[in-house]
Amino acid sequence: MVFKVYFQESLVQVPVREKTQTIFVEGESVGDVRKKIADRGYNVELVQVVTGAHLEYEKQNEDFKVLEIE
């Protein structure tokens, strides 16, 4: 499944909506995705499954790229 991860780049800064970034990660579950990105030092706000029409909409963005992290 594909998950959209909303995060701040730093664990030490206060989360600010305007600085929220997103990445797409392939994984089995929310917990699996969180484990895969744990070593990156992100302050994860939300991990959301992306399926159906939502996934098709996201794919239309030219910057759409799914990370396949082992």
PDB file of N, CA and C in Angstrom:
ATOM      1  N   MET A   1       0.834  -1.177   0.000  1.00  0.00           N
ATOM      2  CA  MET A   1       0.000   0.000   0.000  1.00  0.00           C
ATOM      3  C   MET A   1       0.882   1.245   0.000  1.00  0.00           C
ATOM      4  N   VAL A   2       0.299   2.329  -0.431  1.00  0.00           N
ATOM      5  CA  VAL A   2       1.013   3.605  -0.473  1.00  0.00           C
ATOM      6  C   VAL A   2       0.487   4.482   0.659  1.00  0.00           C
ATOM      7  N   PHE A   3       1.417   5.096   1.377  1.00  0.00           N
ATOM      8  CA  PHE A   3       1.078   5.976   2.492  1.00  0.00           C
ATOM      9  C   PHE A   3       1.668   7.354   2.242  1.00  0.00           C
ATOM     10  N   LYS A   4       0.915   8.378   2.621  1.00  0.00           N
ATOM     11  CA  LYS A   4       1.396   9.758   2.538  1.00  0.00           C
ATOM     12  C   LYS A   4       1.802  10.165   3.948  1.00  0.00           C
ATOM     13  N   VAL A   5       3.053  10.592   4.091  1.00  0.00           N
ATOM     14  CA  VAL A   5       3.591  10.959   5.394  1.00  0.00           C
ATOM     15  C   VAL A   5       3.749  12.479   5.447  1.00  0.00           C
ATOM     16  N   TYR A   6       3.098  13.092   6.432  1.00  0.00           N
ATOM     17  CA  TYR A   6       3.221  14.526   6.670  1.00  0.00           C
ATOM     18  C   TYR A   6       4.233  14.697   7.802  1.00  0.00           C
ATOM     19  N   PHE A   7       5.241  15.539   7.599  1.00  0.00           N
ATOM     20  CA  PHE A   7       6.299  15.657   8.597  1.00  0.00           C
ATOM     21  C   PHE A   7       6.955  17.024   8.584  1.00  0.00           C
ATOM     22  N   GLN A   8       7.665  17.293   9.693  1.00  0.00           N
ATOM     23  CA  GLN A   8       8.556  18.434   9.806  1.00  0.00           C
ATOM     24  C   GLN A   8       9.964  17.863   9.726  1.00  0.00           C
ATOM     25  N   GLU A   9      10.895  18.594   9.172  1.00  0.00           N
ATOM     26  CA  GLU A   9      12.253  18.083   8.977  1.00  0.00           C
ATOM     27  C   GLU A   9      13.038  17.900  10.266  1.00  0.00           C
ATOM     28  N   SER A  10      12.660  18.579  11.331  1.00  0.00           N
ATOM     29  CA  SER A  10      13.452  18.535  12.555  1.00  0.00           C
ATOM     30  C   SER A  10      12.598  18.142  13.753  1.00  0.00           C
ATOM     31  N   LEU A  11      13.163  17.313  14.608  1.00  0.00           N
ATOM     32  CA  LEU A  11      12.474  16.924  15.840  1.00  0.00           C
ATOM     33  C   LEU A  11      12.510  18.022  16.899  1.00  0.00           C
ATOM     34  N   VAL A  12      13.440  18.959  16.790  1.00  0.00           N
ATOM     35  CA  VAL A  12      13.619  19.966  17.827  1.00  0.00           C
ATOM     36  C   VAL A  12      12.835  21.251  17.578  1.00  0.00           C
ATOM     37  N   GLN A  13      12.320  21.472  16.386  1.00  0.00           N
ATOM     38  CA  GLN A  13      11.556  22.676  16.093  1.00  0.00           C
ATOM     39  C   GLN A  13      10.072  22.437  16.333  1.00  0.00           C
ATOM     40  N   VAL A  14       9.391  23.495  16.705  1.00  0.00           N
ATOM     41  CA  VAL A  14       7.951  23.431  16.889  1.00  0.00           C
ATOM     42  C   VAL A  14       7.297  23.261  15.509  1.00  0.00           C
ATOM     43  N   PRO A  15       6.343  22.308  15.382  1.00  0.00           N
ATOM     44  CA  PRO A  15       5.671  22.124  14.086  1.00  0.00           C
ATOM     45  C   PRO A  15       4.925  23.381  13.639  1.00  0.00           C
ATOM     46  N   VAL A  16       5.133  23.765  12.401  1.00  0.00           N
ATOM     47  CA  VAL A  16       4.463  24.906  11.790  1.00  0.00           C
ATOM     48  C   VAL A  16       3.834  24.419  10.494  1.00  0.00           C
ATOM     49  N   ARG A  17       2.554  24.656  10.324  1.00  0.00           N
ATOM     50  CA  ARG A  17       1.827  24.135   9.166  1.00  0.00           C
ATOM     51  C   ARG A  17       2.495  24.497   7.840  1.00  0.00           C
ATOM     52  N   GLU A  18       2.977  25.705   7.736  1.00  0.00           N
ATOM     53  CA  GLU A  18       3.587  26.156   6.485  1.00  0.00           C
ATOM     54  C   GLU A  18       4.882  25.420   6.153  1.00  0.00           C
ATOM     55  N   LYS A  19       5.494  24.780   7.134  1.00  0.00           N
ATOM     56  CA  LYS A  19       6.742  24.051   6.904  1.00  0.00           C
ATOM     57  C   LYS A  19       6.524  22.545   6.793  1.00  0.00           C
ATOM     58  N   THR A  20       5.282  22.103   6.840  1.00  0.00           N
ATOM     59  CA  THR A  20       4.986  20.673   6.731  1.00  0.00           C
ATOM     60  C   THR A  20       5.333  20.192   5.330  1.00  0.00           C
ATOM     61  N   GLN A  21       6.034  19.061   5.271  1.00  0.00           N
ATOM     62  CA  GLN A  21       6.397  18.450   3.997  1.00  0.00           C
ATOM     63  C   GLN A  21       5.742  17.085   3.905  1.00  0.00           C
ATOM     64  N   THR A  22       5.727  16.521   2.704  1.00  0.00           N
ATOM     65  CA  THR A  22       5.131  15.201   2.524  1.00  0.00           C
ATOM     66  C   THR A  22       6.037  14.320   1.675  1.00  0.00           C
ATOM     67  N   ILE A  23       5.956  13.023   1.956  1.00  0.00           N
ATOM     68  CA  ILE A  23       6.588  12.013   1.117  1.00  0.00           C
ATOM     69  C   ILE A  23       5.611  10.848   1.007  1.00  0.00           C
ATOM     70  N   PHE A  24       5.770  10.069  -0.025  1.00  0.00           N
ATOM     71  CA  PHE A  24       4.966   8.873  -0.205  1.00  0.00           C
ATOM     72  C   PHE A  24       5.870   7.672   0.005  1.00  0.00           C
ATOM     73  N   VAL A  25       5.395   6.733   0.833  1.00  0.00           N
ATOM     74  CA  VAL A  25       6.186   5.559   1.177  1.00  0.00           C
ATOM     75  C   VAL A  25       5.330   4.315   0.987  1.00  0.00           C
ATOM     76  N   GLU A  26       5.927   3.289   0.411  1.00  0.00           N
ATOM     77  CA  GLU A  26       5.225   2.020   0.262  1.00  0.00           C
ATOM     78  C   GLU A  26       5.472   1.190   1.515  1.00  0.00           C
ATOM     79  N   GLY A  27       4.391   0.587   2.047  1.00  0.00           N
ATOM     80  CA  GLY A  27       4.529  -0.217   3.254  1.00  0.00           C
ATOM     81  C   GLY A  27       3.312  -1.083   3.495  1.00  0.00           C
ATOM     82  N   GLU A  28       3.399  -1.910   4.537  1.00  0.00           N
ATOM     83  CA  GLU A  28       2.326  -2.835   4.896  1.00  0.00           C
ATOM     84  C   GLU A  28       1.287  -2.189   5.812  1.00  0.00           C
ATOM     85  N   SER A  29       1.756  -1.270   6.683  1.00  0.00           N
ATOM     86  CA  SER A  29       0.873  -0.632   7.662  1.00  0.00           C
ATOM     87  C   SER A  29       1.476   0.707   8.083  1.00  0.00           C
ATOM     88  N   VAL A  30       0.709   1.450   8.876  1.00  0.00           N
ATOM     89  CA  VAL A  30       1.204   2.725   9.392  1.00  0.00           C
ATOM     90  C   VAL A  30       2.452   2.487  10.239  1.00  0.00           C
ATOM     91  N   GLY A  31       2.408   1.469  11.085  1.00  0.00           N
ATOM     92  CA  GLY A  31       3.568   1.147  11.925  1.00  0.00           C
ATOM     93  C   GLY A  31       4.792   0.775  11.118  1.00  0.00           C
ATOM     94  N   ASP A  32       4.573   0.026  10.038  1.00  0.00           N
ATOM     95  CA  ASP A  32       5.670  -0.367   9.151  1.00  0.00           C
ATOM     96  C   ASP A  32       6.324   0.871   8.534  1.00  0.00           C
ATOM     97  N   VAL A  33       5.515   1.805   8.076  1.00  0.00           N
ATOM     98  CA  VAL A  33       6.036   3.034   7.470  1.00  0.00           C
ATOM     99  C   VAL A  33       6.803   3.849   8.500  1.00  0.00           C
ATOM    100  N   ARG A  34       6.253   3.965   9.708  1.00  0.00           N
ATOM    101  CA  ARG A  34       6.942   4.710  10.769  1.00  0.00           C
ATOM    102  C   ARG A  34       8.308   4.093  11.080  1.00  0.00           C
ATOM    103  N   LYS A  35       8.393   2.771  11.087  1.00  0.00           N
ATOM    104  CA  LYS A  35       9.673   2.095  11.330  1.00  0.00           C
ATOM    105  C   LYS A  35      10.663   2.378  10.202  1.00  0.00           C
ATOM    106  N   LYS A  36      10.168   2.399   8.966  1.00  0.00           N
ATOM    107  CA  LYS A  36      11.041   2.609   7.810  1.00  0.00           C
ATOM    108  C   LYS A  36      11.672   3.993   7.798  1.00  0.00           C
ATOM    109  N   ILE A  37      10.948   4.990   8.288  1.00  0.00           N
ATOM    110  CA  ILE A  37      11.468   6.362   8.245  1.00  0.00           C
ATOM    111  C   ILE A  37      12.014   6.831   9.588  1.00  0.00           C
ATOM    112  N   ALA A  38      12.036   5.963  10.586  1.00  0.00           N
ATOM    113  CA  ALA A  38      12.471   6.343  11.938  1.00  0.00           C
ATOM    114  C   ALA A  38      13.889   6.911  11.970  1.00  0.00           C
ATOM    115  N   ASP A  39      14.779   6.398  11.138  1.00  0.00           N
ATOM    116  CA  ASP A  39      16.180   6.842  11.162  1.00  0.00           C
ATOM    117  C   ASP A  39      16.420   8.168  10.454  1.00  0.00           C
ATOM    118  N   ARG A  40      15.398   8.747   9.874  1.00  0.00           N
ATOM    119  CA  ARG A  40      15.565  10.003   9.129  1.00  0.00           C
ATOM    120  C   ARG A  40      15.453  11.246   9.999  1.00  0.00           C
ATOM    121  N   GLY A  41      15.026  11.115  11.240  1.00  0.00           N
ATOM    122  CA  GLY A  41      14.948  12.260  12.149  1.00  0.00           C
ATOM    123  C   GLY A  41      13.779  13.192  11.885  1.00  0.00           C
ATOM    124  N   TYR A  42      12.727  12.690  11.236  1.00  0.00           N
ATOM    125  CA  TYR A  42      11.552  13.516  10.954  1.00  0.00           C
ATOM    126  C   TYR A  42      10.646  13.589  12.175  1.00  0.00           C
ATOM    127  N   ASN A  43       9.965  14.708  12.318  1.00  0.00           N
ATOM    128  CA  ASN A  43       8.901  14.862  13.301  1.00  0.00           C
ATOM    129  C   ASN A  43       7.604  14.541  12.547  1.00  0.00           C
ATOM    130  N   VAL A  44       7.169  13.290  12.618  1.00  0.00           N
ATOM    131  CA  VAL A  44       6.023  12.827  11.829  1.00  0.00           C
ATOM    132  C   VAL A  44       4.732  13.318  12.461  1.00  0.00           C
ATOM    133  N   GLU A  45       3.915  14.002  11.657  1.00  0.00           N
ATOM    134  CA  GLU A  45       2.633  14.504  12.121  1.00  0.00           C
ATOM    135  C   GLU A  45       1.518  13.500  11.845  1.00  0.00           C
ATOM    136  N   LEU A  46       1.540  12.892  10.648  1.00  0.00           N
ATOM    137  CA  LEU A  46       0.449  12.007  10.242  1.00  0.00           C
ATOM    138  C   LEU A  46       0.948  11.051   9.171  1.00  0.00           C
ATOM    139  N   VAL A  47       0.486   9.806   9.255  1.00  0.00           N
ATOM    140  CA  VAL A  47       0.726   8.829   8.205  1.00  0.00           C
ATOM    141  C   VAL A  47      -0.647   8.382   7.725  1.00  0.00           C
ATOM    142  N   GLN A  48      -0.930   8.599   6.451  1.00  0.00           N
ATOM    143  CA  GLN A  48      -2.265   8.379   5.902  1.00  0.00           C
ATOM    144  C   GLN A  48      -2.190   7.434   4.711  1.00  0.00           C
ATOM    145  N   VAL A  49      -3.047   6.405   4.705  1.00  0.00           N
ATOM    146  CA  VAL A  49      -3.105   5.500   3.567  1.00  0.00           C
ATOM    147  C   VAL A  49      -3.727   6.243   2.385  1.00  0.00           C
ATOM    148  N   VAL A  50      -3.186   6.003   1.193  1.00  0.00           N
ATOM    149  CA  VAL A  50      -3.673   6.669  -0.016  1.00  0.00           C
ATOM    150  C   VAL A  50      -4.116   5.582  -0.994  1.00  0.00           C
ATOM    151  N   THR A  51      -5.408   5.549  -1.291  1.00  0.00           N
ATOM    152  CA  THR A  51      -5.957   4.546  -2.198  1.00  0.00           C
ATOM    153  C   THR A  51      -6.985   5.177  -3.127  1.00  0.00           C
ATOM    154  N   GLY A  52      -7.395   4.412  -4.130  1.00  0.00           N
ATOM    155  CA  GLY A  52      -8.491   4.807  -5.007  1.00  0.00           C
ATOM    156  C   GLY A  52      -8.305   6.139  -5.691  1.00  0.00           C
ATOM    157  N   ALA A  53      -9.363   6.941  -5.635  1.00  0.00           N
ATOM    158  CA  ALA A  53      -9.366   8.246  -6.308  1.00  0.00           C
ATOM    159  C   ALA A  53      -8.309   9.180  -5.723  1.00  0.00           C
ATOM    160  N   HIS A  54      -8.079   9.080  -4.422  1.00  0.00           N
ATOM    161  CA  HIS A  54      -7.056   9.928  -3.791  1.00  0.00           C
ATOM    162  C   HIS A  54      -5.675   9.617  -4.377  1.00  0.00           C
ATOM    163  N   LEU A  55      -5.365   8.339  -4.550  1.00  0.00           N
ATOM    164  CA  LEU A  55      -4.084   7.936  -5.127  1.00  0.00           C
ATOM    165  C   LEU A  55      -3.976   8.405  -6.578  1.00  0.00           C
ATOM    166  N   GLU A  56      -5.037   8.251  -7.331  1.00  0.00           N
ATOM    167  CA  GLU A  56      -5.029   8.703  -8.729  1.00  0.00           C
ATOM    168  C   GLU A  56      -4.806  10.213  -8.818  1.00  0.00           C
ATOM    169  N   TYR A  57      -5.415  10.965  -7.905  1.00  0.00           N
ATOM    170  CA  TYR A  57      -5.224  12.412  -7.867  1.00  0.00           C
ATOM    171  C   TYR A  57      -3.763  12.752  -7.571  1.00  0.00           C
ATOM    172  N   GLU A  58      -3.185  12.091  -6.576  1.00  0.00           N
ATOM    173  CA  GLU A  58      -1.792  12.359  -6.211  1.00  0.00           C
ATOM    174  C   GLU A  58      -0.844  12.011  -7.357  1.00  0.00           C
ATOM    175  N   LYS A  59      -1.143  10.969  -8.107  1.00  0.00           N
ATOM    176  CA  LYS A  59      -0.288  10.558  -9.224  1.00  0.00           C
ATOM    177  C   LYS A  59      -0.232  11.610 -10.328  1.00  0.00           C
ATOM    178  N   GLN A  60      -1.206  12.493 -10.405  1.00  0.00           N
ATOM    179  CA  GLN A  60      -1.231  13.538 -11.434  1.00  0.00           C
ATOM    180  C   GLN A  60      -0.183  14.618 -11.175  1.00  0.00           C
ATOM    181  N   ASN A  61       0.306  14.713  -9.947  1.00  0.00           N
ATOM    182  CA  ASN A  61       1.332  15.693  -9.604  1.00  0.00           C
ATOM    183  C   ASN A  61       2.654  15.259 -10.226  1.00  0.00           C
ATOM    184  N   GLU A  62       3.321  16.152 -10.905  1.00  0.00           N
ATOM    185  CA  GLU A  62       4.579  15.806 -11.580  1.00  0.00           C
ATOM    186  C   GLU A  62       5.680  15.405 -10.597  1.00  0.00           C
ATOM    187  N   ASP A  63       5.567  15.805  -9.332  1.00  0.00           N
ATOM    188  CA  ASP A  63       6.568  15.466  -8.323  1.00  0.00           C
ATOM    189  C   ASP A  63       6.244  14.163  -7.582  1.00  0.00           C
ATOM    190  N   PHE A  64       5.186  13.474  -7.977  1.00  0.00           N
ATOM    191  CA  PHE A  64       4.775  12.241  -7.288  1.00  0.00           C
ATOM    192  C   PHE A  64       5.844  11.163  -7.441  1.00  0.00           C
ATOM    193  N   LYS A  65       6.305  10.652  -6.310  1.00  0.00           N
ATOM    194  CA  LYS A  65       7.310   9.599  -6.299  1.00  0.00           C
ATOM    195  C   LYS A  65       7.112   8.789  -5.030  1.00  0.00           C
ATOM    196  N   VAL A  66       7.030   7.476  -5.157  1.00  0.00           N
ATOM    197  CA  VAL A  66       6.855   6.608  -3.995  1.00  0.00           C
ATOM    198  C   VAL A  66       8.217   6.048  -3.605  1.00  0.00           C
ATOM    199  N   LEU A  67       8.576   6.254  -2.336  1.00  0.00           N
ATOM    200  CA  LEU A  67       9.846   5.716  -1.836  1.00  0.00           C
ATOM    201  C   LEU A  67       9.648   4.263  -1.426  1.00  0.00           C
ATOM    202  N   GLU A  68      10.507   3.409  -1.881  1.00  0.00           N
ATOM    203  CA  GLU A  68      10.474   2.010  -1.486  1.00  0.00           C
ATOM    204  C   GLU A  68      11.667   1.771  -0.575  1.00  0.00           C
ATOM    205  N   ILE A  69      11.419   1.895   0.719  1.00  0.00           N
ATOM    206  CA  ILE A  69      12.458   1.779   1.729  1.00  0.00           C
ATOM    207  C   ILE A  69      12.416   0.378   2.305  1.00  0.00           C
ATOM    208  N   GLU A  70      13.577  -0.239   2.408  1.00  0.00           N
ATOM    209  CA  GLU A  70      13.651  -1.601   2.968  1.00  0.00           C
ATOM    210  C   GLU A  70      13.647  -1.575   4.461  1.00  0.00           C
TER     211      GLU A  70
END
